[in-house]
Short mmCIF file of C-alpha atoms (C1' of nucleotides) in Angstrom, two decimals:
data_model
loop_
_atom_site.label_atom_id
_atom_site.label_comp_id
_atom_site.label_asym_id
_atom_site.label_seq_id
_atom_site.Cartn_x
_atom_site.Cartn_y
_atom_site.Cartn_z
CA MET A 1 1.45 4.78 -9.31
CA ALA A 2 1.83 7.68 -11.70
CA ARG A 3 4.18 5.70 -13.94
CA LEU A 4 1.70 3.04 -15.00
CA PRO A 5 0.31 5.16 -17.86
CA VAL A 6 3.83 5.55 -19.23
CA TYR A 7 4.39 1.81 -19.16
CA LEU A 8 1.03 1.30 -20.79
CA ARG A 9 1.87 3.59 -23.66
CA ALA A 10 5.22 1.91 -24.21
CA LEU A 11 3.46 -1.47 -24.21
CA HIS A 12 0.97 -0.28 -26.82
CA VAL A 13 3.84 0.73 -29.07
CA LEU A 14 5.43 -2.70 -28.64
CA ALA A 15 2.11 -4.43 -29.27
CA ASP A 16 1.64 -2.48 -32.50
CA ARG A 17 5.02 -3.77 -33.62
CA GLY A 18 3.78 -7.30 -33.04
CA ILE A 19 6.11 -7.94 -30.12
CA VAL A 20 4.75 -10.68 -27.86
CA THR A 21 7.16 -10.72 -24.96
CA VAL A 22 9.29 -8.03 -23.34
CA SER A 23 11.89 -8.03 -20.58
CA SER A 24 11.89 -5.51 -17.76
CA GLU A 25 15.14 -4.14 -19.12
CA GLU A 26 13.69 -3.38 -22.55
CA LEU A 27 10.41 -1.98 -21.25
CA ALA A 28 12.23 0.17 -18.71
CA ALA A 29 14.37 1.64 -21.47
CA ALA A 30 11.30 2.40 -23.57
CA ALA A 31 9.61 4.07 -20.61
CA GLY A 32 12.74 5.92 -19.53
CA VAL A 33 13.01 4.45 -16.03
CA ASN A 34 15.22 2.09 -14.04
CA SER A 35 14.50 -1.59 -14.63
CA ALA A 36 14.39 -2.42 -10.92
CA LYS A 37 11.85 0.32 -10.38
CA LEU A 38 9.72 -1.02 -13.21
CA ARG A 39 9.81 -4.55 -11.81
CA LYS A 40 8.87 -3.30 -8.37
CA ASP A 41 5.99 -1.30 -9.81
CA LEU A 42 4.68 -4.28 -11.73
CA SER A 43 5.10 -6.63 -8.81
CA HIS A 44 2.66 -4.46 -6.85
CA LEU A 45 -0.02 -5.51 -9.33
CA GLY A 46 0.82 -9.18 -8.92
CA SER A 47 3.28 -11.64 -10.39
CA TYR A 48 2.61 -11.25 -14.08
CA GLY A 49 6.10 -12.02 -15.37
CA THR A 50 7.83 -15.27 -16.25
CA ARG A 51 11.35 -15.66 -14.93
CA GLY A 52 13.86 -16.24 -17.65
CA VAL A 53 11.49 -14.87 -20.30
CA GLY A 54 9.87 -11.56 -19.36
CA TYR A 55 6.35 -10.21 -19.55
CA GLU A 56 3.67 -11.05 -22.09
CA VAL A 57 2.82 -7.73 -23.69
CA GLN A 58 -0.91 -8.24 -24.26
CA TYR A 59 -1.51 -9.65 -20.81
CA LEU A 60 0.38 -6.81 -19.16
CA VAL A 61 -1.57 -4.25 -21.19
CA TYR A 62 -4.76 -5.73 -19.87
CA GLN A 63 -3.60 -5.88 -16.26
CA ILE A 64 -2.37 -2.30 -16.22
CA SER A 65 -5.51 -1.09 -17.99
CA ARG A 66 -7.60 -2.82 -15.38
CA GLU A 67 -5.55 -1.41 -12.52
CA LEU A 68 -5.91 2.08 -13.95
CA GLY A 69 -9.62 1.61 -14.46
CA LEU A 70 -9.43 1.91 -18.24
CA THR A 71 -11.46 -1.23 -18.88
CA GLN A 72 -14.52 0.83 -18.11
CA ASP A 73 -15.48 4.03 -19.91
CA TRP A 74 -15.27 7.37 -18.16
CA SER A 75 -17.42 10.29 -19.23
CA VAL A 76 -15.53 13.55 -19.36
CA ALA A 77 -16.86 17.10 -19.51
CA ILE A 78 -14.78 19.93 -20.90
CA ILE A 79 -15.63 23.28 -19.38
CA GLY A 80 -14.29 26.29 -21.23
CA LEU A 81 -13.94 25.95 -25.01
CA GLY A 82 -11.34 28.61 -25.70
CA ASN A 83 -8.15 27.73 -27.53
CA LEU A 84 -7.05 25.27 -24.91
CA GLY A 85 -10.45 23.64 -24.49
CA ARG A 86 -10.68 23.07 -28.23
CA ALA A 87 -7.24 21.54 -28.30
CA LEU A 88 -8.28 19.14 -25.55
CA ALA A 89 -11.55 18.34 -27.30
CA GLY A 90 -9.68 17.39 -30.44
CA TYR A 91 -6.93 15.45 -28.72
CA GLY A 92 -7.04 11.88 -29.99
CA GLY A 93 -5.24 10.39 -27.00
CA PHE A 94 -8.38 10.54 -24.91
CA ALA A 95 -10.94 8.52 -26.82
CA SER A 96 -8.45 5.74 -27.44
CA ARG A 97 -7.93 5.20 -23.72
CA GLY A 98 -11.47 4.72 -22.50
CA PHE A 99 -12.34 8.39 -22.08
CA ARG A 100 -15.51 9.63 -23.70
CA MET A 101 -16.00 13.32 -24.32
CA ALA A 102 -19.57 13.53 -23.12
CA ALA A 103 -20.25 17.23 -22.69
CA MET A 104 -18.84 20.68 -23.45
CA LEU A 105 -19.77 23.84 -21.59
CA ASP A 106 -18.89 27.49 -21.99
CA ALA A 107 -20.13 30.87 -20.77
CA ASP A 108 -19.47 32.81 -23.97
CA PRO A 109 -22.67 33.22 -26.09
CA ALA A 110 -20.50 33.30 -29.20
CA ILE A 111 -19.26 29.79 -28.45
CA VAL A 112 -22.42 28.21 -27.06
CA GLY A 113 -24.23 26.27 -29.77
CA GLU A 114 -21.10 25.64 -31.79
CA ARG A 115 -20.41 22.04 -32.75
CA ILE A 116 -16.95 20.77 -31.82
CA ASN A 117 -15.92 17.20 -32.50
CA GLY A 118 -19.54 16.14 -32.92
CA LEU A 119 -20.73 17.72 -29.70
CA THR A 120 -22.76 20.89 -29.24
CA VAL A 121 -21.39 23.36 -26.71
CA GLU A 122 -23.96 23.99 -23.97
CA HIS A 123 -24.30 27.10 -21.86
CA ILE A 124 -22.72 26.87 -18.48
CA ASP A 125 -26.04 27.71 -16.83
CA LYS A 126 -27.05 24.14 -17.63
CA LEU A 127 -23.97 22.74 -15.89
CA GLU A 128 -25.81 20.92 -13.13
CA ARG A 129 -28.28 19.26 -15.47
CA VAL A 130 -25.70 18.28 -18.09
CA ILE A 131 -23.33 16.75 -15.58
CA THR A 132 -26.06 14.73 -13.96
CA ASP A 133 -27.68 13.59 -17.22
CA CYS A 134 -24.45 12.63 -18.94
CA GLY A 135 -23.10 10.76 -15.93
CA ILE A 136 -19.94 12.85 -15.87
CA SER A 137 -17.28 11.56 -13.50
CA ILE A 138 -14.32 13.69 -14.60
CA ALA A 139 -14.39 17.43 -15.29
CA VAL A 140 -11.70 19.25 -17.25
CA LEU A 141 -11.44 22.94 -16.40
CA ALA A 142 -10.05 25.12 -19.18
CA VAL A 143 -11.64 28.35 -18.01
CA PRO A 144 -10.08 31.74 -17.15
CA ALA A 145 -8.45 31.90 -13.72
CA PRO A 146 -11.18 33.95 -11.98
CA ALA A 147 -13.88 31.51 -13.09
CA ALA A 148 -12.05 28.38 -11.99
CA GLN A 149 -12.98 28.22 -8.30
CA PRO A 150 -16.70 29.06 -8.75
CA VAL A 151 -17.06 26.54 -11.58
CA CYS A 152 -15.13 24.00 -9.55
CA ASP A 153 -17.50 24.46 -6.62
CA ARG A 154 -20.53 23.87 -8.83
CA VAL A 155 -19.00 20.78 -10.37
CA VAL A 156 -18.12 19.35 -6.99
CA ALA A 157 -21.64 20.07 -5.75
CA CYS A 158 -22.89 17.83 -8.57
CA GLY A 159 -20.89 14.94 -7.17
CA VAL A 160 -17.88 15.01 -9.48
CA THR A 161 -14.80 13.80 -7.57
CA SER A 162 -12.06 14.11 -10.20
CA ILE A 163 -10.94 17.39 -11.74
CA LEU A 164 -8.22 18.22 -14.22
CA ASN A 165 -7.44 21.91 -13.83
CA PHE A 166 -5.67 24.02 -16.44
CA ALA A 167 -6.42 27.37 -14.81
CA PRO A 168 -3.46 28.93 -13.00
CA VAL A 169 -5.04 28.91 -9.55
CA VAL A 170 -4.91 26.65 -6.50
CA LEU A 171 -8.34 25.06 -6.23
CA THR A 172 -9.89 24.44 -2.83
CA VAL A 173 -11.96 21.25 -2.71
CA PRO A 174 -13.24 18.74 -0.14
CA ASP A 175 -10.90 15.88 0.75
CA ARG A 176 -12.82 13.31 -1.27
CA VAL A 177 -12.15 15.22 -4.51
CA ASP A 178 -8.95 14.65 -6.50
CA VAL A 179 -7.50 17.57 -8.40
CA ARG A 180 -4.65 17.39 -10.88
CA LYS A 181 -3.17 20.61 -12.12
CA VAL A 182 -1.45 21.38 -15.41
CA ASP A 183 0.11 24.82 -15.49
CA LEU A 184 1.82 25.62 -18.76
CA SER A 185 3.41 28.78 -17.43
CA ILE A 186 4.98 26.98 -14.50
CA GLU A 187 6.60 24.43 -16.79
CA LEU A 188 8.29 27.20 -18.75
CA GLN A 189 9.44 28.89 -15.56
CA ILE A 190 11.06 25.68 -14.37
CA LEU A 191 12.88 25.40 -17.69
CA ALA A 192 14.01 29.01 -17.39
CA PHE A 193 15.35 28.23 -13.94
CA HIS A 194 17.49 25.37 -15.20
CA GLU A 195 18.51 27.30 -18.28
CA GLN A 196 19.76 30.09 -16.07
CA ARG A 197 21.74 27.74 -13.86
CA LYS A 198 23.52 26.39 -16.92
CA ALA A 199 24.39 29.99 -17.83
CA GLY A 200 26.03 30.55 -14.47
CA GLY A 201 23.33 31.23 -11.89
CA PRO A 202 21.38 34.39 -11.07
CA ALA A 203 23.24 37.52 -12.13
CA GLY A 204 23.52 40.54 -9.85
CA VAL A 205 22.19 40.82 -6.33
CA GLU A 206 20.91 43.55 -4.05
CA GLN A 207 22.11 46.36 -6.30
CA GLU A 208 20.02 45.13 -9.18
CA TYR A 209 16.85 45.21 -7.12
CA LEU A 210 17.42 48.76 -5.94
CA GLU A 211 17.98 49.87 -9.51
CA ALA A 212 14.85 48.12 -10.68
CA VAL A 213 12.78 49.80 -7.97
CA ASP A 214 14.33 53.23 -7.63
CA GLY A 215 16.09 53.72 -10.95
CA PRO A 216 19.88 53.81 -11.29
CA MET B 1 12.64 24.18 -6.68
CA ALA B 2 9.52 23.45 -8.66
CA ARG B 3 7.32 25.26 -6.15
CA LEU B 4 8.81 28.71 -6.61
CA PRO B 5 6.55 29.54 -9.58
CA VAL B 6 3.52 28.73 -7.42
CA TYR B 7 4.70 31.05 -4.70
CA LEU B 8 5.39 33.69 -7.28
CA ARG B 9 1.89 33.54 -8.66
CA ALA B 10 0.37 33.73 -5.19
CA LEU B 11 2.56 36.75 -4.45
CA HIS B 12 1.41 38.47 -7.62
CA VAL B 13 -2.20 38.02 -6.54
CA LEU B 14 -1.38 39.50 -3.13
CA ALA B 15 0.51 42.39 -4.72
CA ASP B 16 -2.46 43.18 -6.96
CA ARG B 17 -4.60 43.44 -3.84
CA GLY B 18 -2.18 46.01 -2.47
CA ILE B 19 -0.90 43.76 0.30
CA VAL B 20 2.58 44.82 1.43
CA THR B 21 3.55 42.14 3.89
CA VAL B 22 2.67 38.45 4.20
CA SER B 23 3.48 35.76 6.77
CA SER B 24 4.67 32.32 5.82
CA GLU B 25 1.42 30.91 7.15
CA GLU B 26 -0.73 33.05 4.86
CA LEU B 27 1.42 32.57 1.79
CA ALA B 28 1.60 28.84 2.38
CA ALA B 29 -2.18 28.66 2.52
CA ALA B 30 -2.47 30.61 -0.72
CA ALA B 31 0.02 28.32 -2.42
CA GLY B 32 -1.48 25.16 -0.94
CA VAL B 33 1.61 23.95 0.90
CA ASN B 34 2.91 23.48 4.45
CA SER B 35 4.23 26.67 6.06
CA ALA B 36 7.45 25.04 7.25
CA LYS B 37 8.15 23.84 3.75
CA LEU B 38 7.58 27.30 2.37
CA ARG B 39 9.93 28.87 4.90
CA LYS B 40 12.61 26.29 4.13
CA ASP B 41 12.21 26.88 0.41
CA LEU B 42 12.55 30.63 0.84
CA SER B 43 15.47 30.32 3.23
CA HIS B 44 17.39 28.56 0.45
CA LEU B 45 17.29 31.83 -1.47
CA GLY B 46 18.59 33.79 1.51
CA SER B 47 17.10 35.46 4.59
CA TYR B 48 14.50 37.65 3.03
CA GLY B 49 11.96 37.65 5.88
CA THR B 50 11.62 39.76 9.00
CA ARG B 51 10.97 37.87 12.22
CA GLY B 52 7.79 38.94 13.91
CA VAL B 53 6.47 40.49 10.69
CA GLY B 54 6.78 38.25 7.65
CA TYR B 55 7.93 38.81 4.09
CA GLU B 56 7.70 41.99 2.04
CA VAL B 57 5.65 40.98 -0.99
CA GLN B 58 7.37 43.16 -3.62
CA TYR B 59 10.85 42.27 -2.46
CA LEU B 60 10.05 38.56 -2.44
CA VAL B 61 8.54 38.79 -5.92
CA TYR B 62 11.78 40.24 -7.16
CA GLN B 63 13.99 37.70 -5.41
CA ILE B 64 12.02 34.71 -6.68
CA SER B 65 11.86 36.17 -10.17
CA ARG B 66 15.59 36.60 -10.15
CA GLU B 67 16.17 33.09 -8.84
CA LEU B 68 13.93 31.67 -11.57
CA GLY B 69 15.68 33.73 -14.21
CA LEU B 70 12.58 35.75 -15.06
CA THR B 71 14.35 39.09 -14.83
CA GLN B 72 15.76 38.35 -18.24
CA ASP B 73 13.70 37.60 -21.33
CA TRP B 74 13.66 34.13 -22.84
CA SER B 75 12.88 33.58 -26.48
CA VAL B 76 10.56 30.67 -27.07
CA ALA B 77 9.81 28.81 -30.29
CA ILE B 78 6.58 26.89 -30.73
CA ILE B 79 6.92 23.96 -33.09
CA GLY B 80 3.66 22.49 -34.31
CA LEU B 81 0.75 24.89 -34.69
CA GLY B 82 -2.16 22.48 -34.48
CA ASN B 83 -4.91 22.98 -31.93
CA LEU B 84 -2.54 22.68 -29.01
CA GLY B 85 0.17 24.85 -30.51
CA ARG B 86 -2.33 27.61 -31.16
CA ALA B 87 -3.62 27.40 -27.62
CA LEU B 88 -0.08 27.78 -26.35
CA ALA B 89 0.63 30.66 -28.73
CA GLY B 90 -2.38 32.52 -27.42
CA TYR B 91 -1.79 31.78 -23.77
CA GLY B 92 -1.35 35.07 -21.94
CA GLY B 93 0.53 33.61 -19.00
CA PHE B 94 3.74 33.43 -21.01
CA ALA B 95 4.36 36.98 -22.13
CA SER B 96 3.63 38.34 -18.66
CA ARG B 97 6.39 36.22 -17.16
CA GLY B 98 9.34 37.15 -19.28
CA PHE B 99 8.74 34.67 -22.09
CA ARG B 100 8.70 36.02 -25.61
CA MET B 101 7.12 34.01 -28.39
CA ALA B 102 9.83 34.51 -30.97
CA ALA B 103 9.11 31.92 -33.65
CA MET B 104 6.51 29.47 -34.85
CA LEU B 105 7.19 26.49 -37.09
CA ASP B 106 5.04 23.85 -38.73
CA ALA B 107 5.35 21.23 -41.46
CA ASP B 108 1.81 21.58 -42.85
CA PRO B 109 1.76 23.81 -45.99
CA ALA B 110 -1.80 24.83 -45.09
CA ILE B 111 -0.55 26.33 -41.83
CA VAL B 112 2.77 27.78 -42.97
CA GLY B 113 2.40 31.47 -43.77
CA GLU B 114 -0.55 31.94 -41.45
CA ARG B 115 -0.29 34.78 -38.92
CA ILE B 116 -0.91 33.77 -35.32
CA ASN B 117 -0.62 36.27 -32.51
CA GLY B 118 1.35 38.64 -34.70
CA LEU B 119 3.85 36.05 -35.86
CA THR B 120 4.07 34.33 -39.23
CA VAL B 121 4.33 30.55 -39.15
CA GLU B 122 7.53 29.43 -40.89
CA HIS B 123 8.14 26.11 -42.58
CA ILE B 124 9.98 23.60 -40.46
CA ASP B 125 12.66 23.30 -43.16
CA LYS B 126 13.93 26.64 -41.91
CA LEU B 127 14.16 25.37 -38.34
CA GLU B 128 17.93 25.68 -38.01
CA ARG B 129 18.06 29.20 -39.38
CA VAL B 130 15.07 30.48 -37.42
CA ILE B 131 16.32 29.11 -34.13
CA THR B 132 19.76 30.59 -34.60
CA ASP B 133 18.56 33.97 -35.87
CA CYS B 134 15.90 34.46 -33.20
CA GLY B 135 18.20 33.40 -30.36
CA ILE B 136 15.79 30.71 -29.22
CA SER B 137 16.68 29.16 -25.88
CA ILE B 138 13.50 27.21 -25.18
CA ALA B 139 11.60 25.06 -27.67
CA VAL B 140 8.00 23.97 -27.18
CA LEU B 141 7.11 20.78 -29.05
CA ALA B 142 3.43 20.43 -29.94
CA VAL B 143 3.94 18.08 -32.87
CA PRO B 144 2.50 14.60 -33.56
CA ALA B 145 4.19 11.77 -31.66
CA PRO B 146 6.18 10.32 -34.60
CA ALA B 147 7.67 13.74 -35.40
CA ALA B 148 8.74 14.53 -31.86
CA GLN B 149 12.10 12.76 -31.67
CA PRO B 150 13.38 13.88 -35.10
CA VAL B 151 12.38 17.49 -34.45
CA CYS B 152 13.87 17.26 -30.98
CA ASP B 153 17.18 16.07 -32.43
CA ARG B 154 17.31 18.97 -34.85
CA VAL B 155 16.49 21.48 -32.15
CA VAL B 156 19.16 20.07 -29.85
CA ALA B 157 21.68 20.18 -32.71
CA CYS B 158 21.04 23.92 -32.91
CA GLY B 159 22.14 24.32 -29.31
CA VAL B 160 18.78 24.52 -27.57
CA THR B 161 19.05 23.03 -24.08
CA SER B 162 15.50 23.39 -22.75
CA ILE B 163 12.51 21.61 -24.25
CA LEU B 164 8.87 21.52 -23.24
CA ASN B 165 7.37 18.41 -24.81
CA PHE B 166 3.63 17.86 -25.32
CA ALA B 167 4.00 14.82 -27.57
CA PRO B 168 3.24 11.50 -25.87
CA VAL B 169 6.70 10.00 -26.32
CA VAL B 170 9.81 9.67 -24.18
CA LEU B 171 12.42 11.92 -25.75
CA THR B 172 16.07 10.88 -25.80
CA VAL B 173 18.44 13.80 -25.39
CA PRO B 174 22.04 14.46 -24.27
CA ASP B 175 22.55 15.02 -20.55
CA ARG B 176 22.99 18.75 -20.87
CA VAL B 177 19.46 19.16 -22.24
CA ASP B 178 16.47 19.56 -19.90
CA VAL B 179 13.17 18.13 -21.02
CA ARG B 180 9.86 18.69 -19.28
CA LYS B 181 6.90 16.64 -20.39
CA VAL B 182 3.22 17.46 -20.26
CA ASP B 183 1.02 14.53 -21.21
CA LEU B 184 -2.66 15.32 -21.11
CA SER B 185 -3.71 11.72 -21.53
CA ILE B 186 -1.64 10.57 -18.59
CA GLU B 187 -3.24 13.12 -16.31
CA LEU B 188 -6.67 11.75 -17.14
CA GLN B 189 -5.51 8.19 -16.59
CA ILE B 190 -4.24 9.06 -13.14
CA LEU B 191 -7.60 10.60 -12.31
CA ALA B 192 -9.37 7.48 -13.58
CA PHE B 193 -7.15 5.40 -11.33
CA HIS B 194 -8.13 7.35 -8.23
CA GLU B 195 -11.75 7.50 -9.30
CA GLN B 196 -11.80 3.74 -9.56
CA ARG B 197 -10.24 3.28 -6.14
CA LYS B 198 -12.98 5.41 -4.64
CA ALA B 199 -15.50 3.13 -6.36
CA GLY B 200 -14.01 0.06 -4.71
CA GLY B 201 -10.89 -0.97 -6.62
CA PRO B 202 -10.49 -2.92 -9.84
CA ALA B 203 -13.48 -5.14 -10.59
CA GLY B 204 -13.07 -8.72 -11.77
CA VAL B 205 -9.84 -10.62 -12.17
CA GLU B 206 -8.50 -13.40 -14.33
CA GLN B 207 -11.92 -14.43 -15.58
CA GLU B 208 -12.53 -11.00 -17.02
CA TYR B 209 -9.33 -11.12 -19.06
CA LEU B 210 -10.11 -14.50 -20.53
CA GLU B 211 -13.53 -13.29 -21.55
CA ALA B 212 -12.09 -10.18 -23.10
CA VAL B 213 -9.61 -12.23 -25.10
CA ASP B 214 -11.53 -15.40 -25.93
CA GLY B 215 -15.13 -14.32 -25.67
CA PRO B 216 -17.47 -15.65 -22.96
"C1'" DT C 1 16.98 -35.65 -17.21
"C1'" DC C 2 20.31 -32.38 -15.86
"C1'" DG C 3 22.86 -28.21 -15.89
"C1'" DA C 4 23.69 -23.61 -17.33
"C1'" DC C 5 21.73 -19.30 -18.49
"C1'" DT C 6 18.34 -15.73 -18.30
"C1'" DT C 7 15.11 -12.86 -15.99
"C1'" DT C 8 11.92 -11.92 -12.30
"C1'" DG C 9 10.86 -10.55 -7.61
"C1'" DT C 10 12.60 -8.47 -3.41
"C1'" DG C 11 15.50 -7.45 0.99
"C1'" DC C 12 18.35 -3.85 2.35
"C1'" DG C 13 21.03 0.30 2.54
"C1'" DT C 14 21.07 5.09 1.14
"C1'" DG C 15 19.66 9.64 0.28
"C1'" DC C 16 16.22 13.10 -0.22
"C1'" DG C 17 12.11 15.64 0.97
"C1'" DT C 18 8.68 16.62 4.48
"C1'" DT C 19 7.19 17.94 8.93
"C1'" DC C 20 7.36 18.92 13.85
"C1'" DA C 21 9.00 21.66 17.21
"C1'" DC C 22 11.78 25.12 19.17
"C1'" DA C 23 15.30 28.53 19.71
"C1'" DA C 24 16.80 33.01 17.79
"C1'" DG C 25 15.52 37.47 16.61
"C1'" DG C 26 12.98 41.69 15.60
"C1'" DG C 27 8.83 44.83 16.38
"C1'" DC C 28 5.41 46.96 19.46
"C1'" DT C 29 3.55 48.47 23.69
"C1'" DT C 30 4.04 50.41 28.03
"C1'" DA D 1 14.34 51.10 27.79
"C1'" DA D 2 12.49 46.76 28.84
"C1'" DG D 3 9.58 43.00 28.38
"C1'" DC D 4 6.09 40.58 25.70
"C1'" DC D 5 4.56 38.59 21.58
"C1'" DC D 6 4.82 37.25 17.05
"C1'" DT D 7 7.24 35.13 13.14
"C1'" DT D 8 11.29 33.46 10.95
"C1'" DG D 9 14.89 30.11 10.30
"C1'" DT D 10 16.57 25.54 11.28
"C1'" DG D 11 17.93 21.13 13.92
"C1'" DA D 12 16.34 16.57 14.14
"C1'" DA D 13 13.28 12.69 13.43
"C1'" DC D 14 10.43 10.47 10.40
"C1'" DG D 15 8.96 8.30 6.22
"C1'" DC D 16 9.23 7.21 1.52
"C1'" DA D 17 11.15 6.11 -2.80
"C1'" DC D 18 15.11 4.77 -5.41
"C1'" DG D 19 18.53 1.52 -6.86
"C1'" DC D 20 21.82 -2.11 -6.04
"C1'" DA D 21 22.50 -6.69 -5.75
"C1'" DC D 22 21.17 -11.30 -5.04
"C1'" DA D 23 18.35 -15.40 -4.44
"C1'" DA D 24 14.43 -17.83 -6.45
"C1'" DA D 25 12.55 -19.72 -10.46
"C1'" DG D 26 11.71 -21.00 -14.98
"C1'" DT D 27 13.48 -21.92 -19.82
"C1'" DC D 28 16.45 -23.87 -23.24
"C1'" DG D 29 20.05 -26.86 -24.93
"C1'" DA D 30 22.63 -31.12 -24.49
#
DNA sequence: TCGACTTTGTGCGTGCGTTCACAAGGGCTT
DNA sequence: AAGCCCTTGTGAACGCACGCACAAAGTCGA
């Protein structure tokens, strides 16, 4: 389930506060979901709660981490070290969750060779060798839109089966490969949509289009 | 619908290629969705297709833009100009879609006063004035986790009703406010989950936990 | 030891989104 | 002008996820 990471983060916060036990009601509130939904989610992992008491925080952290595969380390490659790639490279939330930044690749000669977060940026020509040598299992694509599909194809050819794509394109991959997409522009557009509805829905109709195309 | 921006982007690509007309089948393939779903989505906007022919690309671009509220300009404030905030400030996909970067705010004295993308970073103490003066309707939060909720509260108090949150916390807001969350760490965790399932599911059970806690 | 209280785990009804399949409708050819 | 063919728009079935509400179960106090 896609909600497990949210629960996990809430549990980490509770653990840091020294809280030992938590009820489904409390945890659900912290995670921003319905308590019945949370209990059903957790029950799919097994019966880890104690009736009348709740869930033991540390134990639940471990169980969810194991379910998510965070008890083992995953080697991640960042491809494209522009503004966004650098932000990702410096993002602390990765290393603390079992993700190891293992390689950085870029096509720009001005960027290749630079050291970011203790890693040297390699040229993308070495992609195949770097991915194989570093045992990369997850690739993060922060490249320009036109480069995304070609780079994706090369990465997949190396055996990578998980891709996090920040480029605003729909990637085509074999069935065995998982792709998750983060599109910053789309998020803003969805907000604009709701914002507009609050303001009273789309203004103008056919007339407006004709004016926009032909002039008034 | 959350898919409209995807359709819109696909249509822009088609328009750039000089394509005048597109069938639901083709557009659906370009957007990576089922053709029936696409037709149903579009029919909710009105009957903009021609049976036997398809949809006129330019006309559809306009209709979707209008539905999404992209025919008017939205003023966006970026709060937090760390690595991620800078990446967002420099992201070209915003300006080209009717979003205007109107203000930048940060708490770090080393960052305040800096010019990024033609805008001067203001101190967060001026948040209320800047948001009011610039007519901000959408706020982008790229601040550290502990700062997110307080900043969010201040922004909401200024009348902003759309927030794009990059901080890894669950924001509490009044009902009238829309919040969209982008959590980079969660995306990676979901990929790790699927990656692990491909590799044969979670390894080890109870024994592993006891070892992790108590030592072997 | 027993009873009352608390909290988990889950069966069931509901509502939404997806998809198939087809009828309605417009263009193109003859 | 008429018929064929293509594509849209949509009715209906399916499946899934959500949430209510309750029984099972375990704890705590007397």
